[in-house]
Amino acid sequence: MSRPHFAPDPLDPLLTTREAAMRLGVSLRTVQLWVEAGTLPAGRTPGGHRRIRLSAVEALAQRSGLRAAVQTTQMLQPAMTPLDVLLVAASVDQLQVWQEALQPLYGSITLRGANNGYTGLLQLGRKTPDLLITDLSMPDIDGYAMLLTLAGLHDYASLRVLAITAQTPQQIAERGGLPDRVRVMHQPVPGMAVRTWAESELARLGRSPHRDLQA
């Protein structure tokens, strides 16, 4: 049975079947069976990967009494280690805009920053971040090639990426596209859009954003 293609929605993140299983407290096979039976609506990304919307998982949890599994995750949330977010910008000014936009999420995230591609590569090699926000067009390195290289390395298999670019969708497609886990935003990108993406990733992992009251 063919399934609809899902487009990214910052307000309703897409989960893998494994992530859905973890949120519901059931096995991966159980989620797969629910999807095949139509109990849990699922779709495909343009790349052909199966995804389930967070809203569908939460609706099933409420209907089936599995809400306790989600609530347990939320109860454990304060003890969770903040997500490590690496910012790789093309300039000092751009880096500052991103840092200011994400400041209200301090407590749920920690920030590392680089204002050029080479420093960003050094930061990536020092520690694999949970989230990467990067410019595709930098004076010293090709951000597009960097992301394709990371996609082929096992250590970065779970890395979620927000790529910001002045390139058009057609230009990106002409280079072969980007991995499914890379979200692309086209400039100009307001700081609020960057924060919304980070918040959606926190929600995808079952973490409500902890906002800095001083922000």
PDB file of C-alpha atoms in Angstrom:
ATOM      1  CA  MET A   1       0.000   0.000   0.000  1.00  0.00           C
ATOM      2  CA  SER A   2       1.455   3.369  -1.032  1.00  0.00           C
ATOM      3  CA  ARG A   3       1.753   5.976   1.674  1.00  0.00           C
ATOM      4  CA  PRO A   4       1.636   9.767   1.402  1.00  0.00           C
ATOM      5  CA  HIS A   5       4.843  11.782   1.293  1.00  0.00           C
ATOM      6  CA  PHE A   6       5.432  13.837   4.427  1.00  0.00           C
ATOM      7  CA  ALA A   7       6.847  17.348   4.264  1.00  0.00           C
ATOM      8  CA  PRO A   8       8.722  18.721   7.321  1.00  0.00           C
ATOM      9  CA  ASP A   9       6.564  20.698   9.747  1.00  0.00           C
ATOM     10  CA  PRO A  10       8.364  22.511  12.611  1.00  0.00           C
ATOM     11  CA  LEU A  11       5.173  22.320  14.707  1.00  0.00           C
ATOM     12  CA  ASP A  12       4.679  18.578  14.169  1.00  0.00           C
ATOM     13  CA  PRO A  13       8.066  16.804  13.892  1.00  0.00           C
ATOM     14  CA  LEU A  14       8.522  13.555  12.002  1.00  0.00           C
ATOM     15  CA  LEU A  15       9.689  10.505  13.971  1.00  0.00           C
ATOM     16  CA  THR A  16      11.317   7.295  12.813  1.00  0.00           C
ATOM     17  CA  THR A  17       9.566   4.058  13.781  1.00  0.00           C
ATOM     18  CA  ARG A  18      12.251   3.482  16.409  1.00  0.00           C
ATOM     19  CA  GLU A  19      11.704   6.922  17.947  1.00  0.00           C
ATOM     20  CA  ALA A  20       7.936   6.313  17.983  1.00  0.00           C
ATOM     21  CA  ALA A  21       8.475   2.973  19.736  1.00  0.00           C
ATOM     22  CA  MET A  22      10.639   4.619  22.408  1.00  0.00           C
ATOM     23  CA  ARG A  23       8.041   7.300  23.066  1.00  0.00           C
ATOM     24  CA  LEU A  24       5.244   4.735  23.326  1.00  0.00           C
ATOM     25  CA  GLY A  25       7.242   2.256  25.407  1.00  0.00           C
ATOM     26  CA  VAL A  26       6.704  -0.619  22.954  1.00  0.00           C
ATOM     27  CA  SER A  27       8.921  -2.662  20.649  1.00  0.00           C
ATOM     28  CA  LEU A  28       9.970  -1.528  17.203  1.00  0.00           C
ATOM     29  CA  ARG A  29       8.130  -4.491  15.675  1.00  0.00           C
ATOM     30  CA  THR A  30       4.902  -3.460  17.438  1.00  0.00           C
ATOM     31  CA  VAL A  31       5.062  -0.003  15.873  1.00  0.00           C
ATOM     32  CA  GLN A  32       5.760  -1.542  12.457  1.00  0.00           C
ATOM     33  CA  LEU A  33       2.695  -3.760  12.808  1.00  0.00           C
ATOM     34  CA  TRP A  34       0.530  -0.795  13.879  1.00  0.00           C
ATOM     35  CA  VAL A  35       1.696   1.134  10.810  1.00  0.00           C
ATOM     36  CA  GLU A  36       0.952  -1.755   8.451  1.00  0.00           C
ATOM     37  CA  ALA A  37      -2.485  -2.192  10.031  1.00  0.00           C
ATOM     38  CA  GLY A  38      -3.266   1.507   9.736  1.00  0.00           C
ATOM     39  CA  THR A  39      -3.515   1.933  13.515  1.00  0.00           C
ATOM     40  CA  LEU A  40      -0.652   4.421  13.443  1.00  0.00           C
ATOM     41  CA  PRO A  41      -0.694   6.684  10.349  1.00  0.00           C
ATOM     42  CA  ALA A  42       2.656   6.923   8.604  1.00  0.00           C
ATOM     43  CA  GLY A  43       4.078   8.346   5.424  1.00  0.00           C
ATOM     44  CA  ARG A  44       7.271   8.545   3.434  1.00  0.00           C
ATOM     45  CA  THR A  45       9.807  11.310   3.041  1.00  0.00           C
ATOM     46  CA  PRO A  46      10.719  12.303  -0.533  1.00  0.00           C
ATOM     47  CA  GLY A  47      13.741  10.025  -0.034  1.00  0.00           C
ATOM     48  CA  GLY A  48      11.466   7.048   0.631  1.00  0.00           C
ATOM     49  CA  HIS A  49      12.023   6.705   4.386  1.00  0.00           C
ATOM     50  CA  ARG A  50       9.053   5.881   6.616  1.00  0.00           C
ATOM     51  CA  ARG A  51       8.155   8.584   9.118  1.00  0.00           C
ATOM     52  CA  ILE A  52       5.393   9.084  11.696  1.00  0.00           C
ATOM     53  CA  ARG A  53       4.170  12.461  12.882  1.00  0.00           C
ATOM     54  CA  LEU A  54       4.598  13.240  16.578  1.00  0.00           C
ATOM     55  CA  SER A  55       0.914  14.226  16.778  1.00  0.00           C
ATOM     56  CA  ALA A  56      -0.116  10.739  15.574  1.00  0.00           C
ATOM     57  CA  VAL A  57       2.066   9.077  18.219  1.00  0.00           C
ATOM     58  CA  GLU A  58       0.624  11.242  20.991  1.00  0.00           C
ATOM     59  CA  ALA A  59      -2.946  10.612  19.784  1.00  0.00           C
ATOM     60  CA  LEU A  60      -2.372   6.847  19.854  1.00  0.00           C
ATOM     61  CA  ALA A  61      -0.842   7.109  23.327  1.00  0.00           C
ATOM     62  CA  GLN A  62      -3.953   8.846  24.626  1.00  0.00           C
ATOM     63  CA  ARG A  63      -6.370   6.415  22.951  1.00  0.00           C
ATOM     64  CA  SER A  64      -4.563   3.265  24.058  1.00  0.00           C
ATOM     65  CA  GLY A  65      -3.531   4.206  27.586  1.00  0.00           C
ATOM     66  CA  LEU A  66       0.142   4.379  26.654  1.00  0.00           C
ATOM     67  CA  ARG A  67       0.303   7.995  27.778  1.00  0.00           C
ATOM     68  CA  ALA A  68       2.141   6.828  30.921  1.00  0.00           C
ATOM     69  CA  ALA A  69       5.191   6.018  28.815  1.00  0.00           C
ATOM     70  CA  VAL A  70       5.314   9.564  27.471  1.00  0.00           C
ATOM     71  CA  GLN A  71       4.682  11.051  30.903  1.00  0.00           C
ATOM     72  CA  THR A  72       7.528   8.988  32.361  1.00  0.00           C
ATOM     73  CA  THR A  73       9.869  10.465  29.766  1.00  0.00           C
ATOM     74  CA  GLN A  74       8.738  13.961  30.695  1.00  0.00           C
ATOM     75  CA  MET A  75       9.188  13.258  34.421  1.00  0.00           C
ATOM     76  CA  LEU A  76      12.783  12.191  33.792  1.00  0.00           C
ATOM     77  CA  GLN A  77      13.443  15.230  31.638  1.00  0.00           C
ATOM     78  CA  PRO A  78      15.097  17.488  34.272  1.00  0.00           C
ATOM     79  CA  ALA A  79      17.868  14.909  34.779  1.00  0.00           C
ATOM     80  CA  MET A  80      18.639  14.702  31.051  1.00  0.00           C
ATOM     81  CA  THR A  81      21.895  16.090  29.750  1.00  0.00           C
ATOM     82  CA  PRO A  82      21.294  19.218  27.643  1.00  0.00           C
ATOM     83  CA  LEU A  83      21.591  18.728  23.900  1.00  0.00           C
ATOM     84  CA  ASP A  84      24.936  19.822  22.476  1.00  0.00           C
ATOM     85  CA  VAL A  85      24.302  22.276  19.629  1.00  0.00           C
ATOM     86  CA  LEU A  86      27.142  23.295  17.311  1.00  0.00           C
ATOM     87  CA  LEU A  87      26.798  26.480  15.260  1.00  0.00           C
ATOM     88  CA  VAL A  88      29.028  26.837  12.184  1.00  0.00           C
ATOM     89  CA  ALA A  89      28.489  30.272  10.664  1.00  0.00           C
ATOM     90  CA  ALA A  90      30.054  32.145   7.768  1.00  0.00           C
ATOM     91  CA  SER A  91      30.716  35.255   9.863  1.00  0.00           C
ATOM     92  CA  VAL A  92      30.875  36.585  13.404  1.00  0.00           C
ATOM     93  CA  ASP A  93      27.654  38.551  12.865  1.00  0.00           C
ATOM     94  CA  GLN A  94      25.744  35.486  11.676  1.00  0.00           C
ATOM     95  CA  LEU A  95      27.015  33.439  14.599  1.00  0.00           C
ATOM     96  CA  GLN A  96      25.846  36.116  17.037  1.00  0.00           C
ATOM     97  CA  VAL A  97      22.339  36.163  15.519  1.00  0.00           C
ATOM     98  CA  TRP A  98      22.002  32.401  15.993  1.00  0.00           C
ATOM     99  CA  GLN A  99      23.376  32.502  19.531  1.00  0.00           C
ATOM    100  CA  GLU A 100      20.932  35.233  20.556  1.00  0.00           C
ATOM    101  CA  ALA A 101      18.017  33.363  18.984  1.00  0.00           C
ATOM    102  CA  LEU A 102      18.834  30.173  20.883  1.00  0.00           C
ATOM    103  CA  GLN A 103      19.650  31.804  24.226  1.00  0.00           C
ATOM    104  CA  PRO A 104      16.086  31.279  25.600  1.00  0.00           C
ATOM    105  CA  LEU A 105      16.655  27.514  25.292  1.00  0.00           C
ATOM    106  CA  TYR A 106      19.671  27.465  27.617  1.00  0.00           C
ATOM    107  CA  GLY A 107      19.117  24.664  30.112  1.00  0.00           C
ATOM    108  CA  SER A 108      17.799  22.348  27.412  1.00  0.00           C
ATOM    109  CA  ILE A 109      20.797  22.962  25.159  1.00  0.00           C
ATOM    110  CA  THR A 110      24.441  23.959  25.356  1.00  0.00           C
ATOM    111  CA  LEU A 111      26.013  25.962  22.552  1.00  0.00           C
ATOM    112  CA  ARG A 112      29.353  25.770  20.803  1.00  0.00           C
ATOM    113  CA  GLY A 113      30.136  28.138  17.981  1.00  0.00           C
ATOM    114  CA  ALA A 114      32.499  28.675  15.073  1.00  0.00           C
ATOM    115  CA  ASN A 115      32.538  31.694  12.764  1.00  0.00           C
ATOM    116  CA  ASN A 116      34.253  29.860   9.897  1.00  0.00           C
ATOM    117  CA  GLY A 117      34.248  26.410   8.350  1.00  0.00           C
ATOM    118  CA  TYR A 118      37.705  25.288   9.438  1.00  0.00           C
ATOM    119  CA  THR A 119      37.016  25.994  13.099  1.00  0.00           C
ATOM    120  CA  GLY A 120      33.687  24.237  12.691  1.00  0.00           C
ATOM    121  CA  LEU A 121      35.415  21.102  11.382  1.00  0.00           C
ATOM    122  CA  LEU A 122      37.761  21.148  14.377  1.00  0.00           C
ATOM    123  CA  GLN A 123      34.768  21.396  16.724  1.00  0.00           C
ATOM    124  CA  LEU A 124      33.059  18.491  14.930  1.00  0.00           C
ATOM    125  CA  GLY A 125      36.169  16.369  15.311  1.00  0.00           C
ATOM    126  CA  ARG A 126      36.519  17.213  18.983  1.00  0.00           C
ATOM    127  CA  LYS A 127      32.988  16.121  19.886  1.00  0.00           C
ATOM    128  CA  THR A 128      29.994  14.967  17.846  1.00  0.00           C
ATOM    129  CA  PRO A 129      27.104  17.367  18.565  1.00  0.00           C
ATOM    130  CA  ASP A 130      23.457  16.369  18.870  1.00  0.00           C
ATOM    131  CA  LEU A 131      22.377  19.184  16.559  1.00  0.00           C
ATOM    132  CA  LEU A 132      24.332  21.072  13.914  1.00  0.00           C
ATOM    133  CA  ILE A 133      23.295  24.442  12.498  1.00  0.00           C
ATOM    134  CA  THR A 134      25.486  25.466   9.586  1.00  0.00           C
ATOM    135  CA  ASP A 135      25.736  27.720   6.581  1.00  0.00           C
ATOM    136  CA  LEU A 136      26.166  25.886   3.276  1.00  0.00           C
ATOM    137  CA  SER A 137      28.175  28.726   1.731  1.00  0.00           C
ATOM    138  CA  MET A 138      31.340  29.628   3.617  1.00  0.00           C
ATOM    139  CA  PRO A 139      34.485  31.321   2.286  1.00  0.00           C
ATOM    140  CA  ASP A 140      36.884  28.616   3.435  1.00  0.00           C
ATOM    141  CA  ILE A 141      35.003  25.321   2.950  1.00  0.00           C
ATOM    142  CA  ASP A 142      32.134  23.871   0.936  1.00  0.00           C
ATOM    143  CA  GLY A 143      29.353  23.330   3.480  1.00  0.00           C
ATOM    144  CA  TYR A 144      27.454  21.106   1.049  1.00  0.00           C
ATOM    145  CA  ALA A 145      30.428  18.762   0.622  1.00  0.00           C
ATOM    146  CA  MET A 146      30.970  18.788   4.396  1.00  0.00           C
ATOM    147  CA  LEU A 147      27.423  17.544   5.053  1.00  0.00           C
ATOM    148  CA  LEU A 148      27.682  14.798   2.434  1.00  0.00           C
ATOM    149  CA  THR A 149      30.949  13.641   3.999  1.00  0.00           C
ATOM    150  CA  LEU A 150      29.435  13.591   7.497  1.00  0.00           C
ATOM    151  CA  ALA A 151      26.451  11.602   6.190  1.00  0.00           C
ATOM    152  CA  GLY A 152      28.813   8.817   5.170  1.00  0.00           C
ATOM    153  CA  LEU A 153      30.566   8.558   8.552  1.00  0.00           C
ATOM    154  CA  HIS A 154      29.196   6.215  11.219  1.00  0.00           C
ATOM    155  CA  ASP A 155      30.045   8.561  14.107  1.00  0.00           C
ATOM    156  CA  TYR A 156      27.653  11.159  12.687  1.00  0.00           C
ATOM    157  CA  ALA A 157      24.808   8.802  11.728  1.00  0.00           C
ATOM    158  CA  SER A 158      22.357  10.300  14.250  1.00  0.00           C
ATOM    159  CA  LEU A 159      23.372  13.941  13.746  1.00  0.00           C
ATOM    160  CA  ARG A 160      20.436  16.239  12.971  1.00  0.00           C
ATOM    161  CA  VAL A 161      21.271  19.242  10.827  1.00  0.00           C
ATOM    162  CA  LEU A 162      19.790  22.614   9.946  1.00  0.00           C
ATOM    163  CA  ALA A 163      21.445  23.974   6.799  1.00  0.00           C
ATOM    164  CA  ILE A 164      20.977  27.640   5.970  1.00  0.00           C
ATOM    165  CA  THR A 165      21.732  28.763   2.439  1.00  0.00           C
ATOM    166  CA  ALA A 166      21.220  31.388  -0.232  1.00  0.00           C
ATOM    167  CA  GLN A 167      21.109  28.621  -2.854  1.00  0.00           C
ATOM    168  CA  THR A 168      17.773  27.823  -4.479  1.00  0.00           C
ATOM    169  CA  PRO A 169      16.136  24.384  -4.143  1.00  0.00           C
ATOM    170  CA  GLN A 170      16.983  23.803  -7.816  1.00  0.00           C
ATOM    171  CA  GLN A 171      20.673  24.519  -7.223  1.00  0.00           C
ATOM    172  CA  ILE A 172      20.731  22.053  -4.326  1.00  0.00           C
ATOM    173  CA  ALA A 173      18.917  19.439  -6.411  1.00  0.00           C
ATOM    174  CA  GLU A 174      21.441  19.883  -9.233  1.00  0.00           C
ATOM    175  CA  ARG A 175      24.184  18.895  -6.788  1.00  0.00           C
ATOM    176  CA  GLY A 176      22.334  15.721  -5.863  1.00  0.00           C
ATOM    177  CA  GLY A 177      20.301  16.905  -2.884  1.00  0.00           C
ATOM    178  CA  LEU A 178      21.025  16.480   0.808  1.00  0.00           C
ATOM    179  CA  PRO A 179      20.345  13.636   3.298  1.00  0.00           C
ATOM    180  CA  ASP A 180      16.805  13.405   4.714  1.00  0.00           C
ATOM    181  CA  ARG A 181      17.924  14.363   8.209  1.00  0.00           C
ATOM    182  CA  VAL A 182      19.166  17.733   6.919  1.00  0.00           C
ATOM    183  CA  ARG A 183      16.536  20.478   7.123  1.00  0.00           C
ATOM    184  CA  VAL A 184      17.208  23.293   4.651  1.00  0.00           C
ATOM    185  CA  MET A 185      16.154  26.910   5.168  1.00  0.00           C
ATOM    186  CA  HIS A 186      16.703  29.514   2.478  1.00  0.00           C
ATOM    187  CA  GLN A 187      17.982  32.970   3.350  1.00  0.00           C
ATOM    188  CA  PRO A 188      16.943  35.344   4.707  1.00  0.00           C
ATOM    189  CA  VAL A 189      16.299  33.215   7.797  1.00  0.00           C
ATOM    190  CA  PRO A 190      15.090  35.029  10.947  1.00  0.00           C
ATOM    191  CA  GLY A 191      16.484  33.938  14.279  1.00  0.00           C
ATOM    192  CA  MET A 192      13.014  32.802  15.373  1.00  0.00           C
ATOM    193  CA  ALA A 193      12.983  30.190  12.599  1.00  0.00           C
ATOM    194  CA  VAL A 194      16.268  28.765  13.867  1.00  0.00           C
ATOM    195  CA  ARG A 195      14.882  28.597  17.404  1.00  0.00           C
ATOM    196  CA  THR A 196      11.664  26.945  16.175  1.00  0.00           C
ATOM    197  CA  TRP A 197      13.700  24.219  14.477  1.00  0.00           C
ATOM    198  CA  ALA A 198      15.703  23.591  17.662  1.00  0.00           C
ATOM    199  CA  GLU A 199      12.467  23.433  19.672  1.00  0.00           C
ATOM    200  CA  SER A 200      11.030  20.898  17.213  1.00  0.00           C
ATOM    201  CA  GLU A 201      14.115  18.717  17.674  1.00  0.00           C
ATOM    202  CA  LEU A 202      13.728  18.922  21.455  1.00  0.00           C
ATOM    203  CA  ALA A 203      10.084  17.863  21.061  1.00  0.00           C
ATOM    204  CA  ARG A 204      11.071  15.007  18.745  1.00  0.00           C
ATOM    205  CA  LEU A 205      13.287  13.671  21.517  1.00  0.00           C
ATOM    206  CA  GLY A 206      10.564  14.069  24.135  1.00  0.00           C
ATOM    207  CA  ARG A 207      12.061  17.146  25.774  1.00  0.00           C
ATOM    208  CA  SER A 208      10.036  20.264  26.422  1.00  0.00           C
ATOM    209  CA  PRO A 209      12.205  23.361  25.921  1.00  0.00           C
ATOM    210  CA  HIS A 210      13.502  24.751  29.219  1.00  0.00           C
ATOM    211  CA  ARG A 211      13.445  28.486  28.666  1.00  0.00           C
ATOM    212  CA  ASP A 212      15.961  30.763  30.323  1.00  0.00           C
ATOM    213  CA  LEU A 213      13.886  33.119  32.452  1.00  0.00           C
ATOM    214  CA  GLN A 214      16.552  35.791  32.059  1.00  0.00           C
ATOM    215  CA  ALA A 215      16.208  35.789  28.262  1.00  0.00           C
TER     216      ALA A 215
END
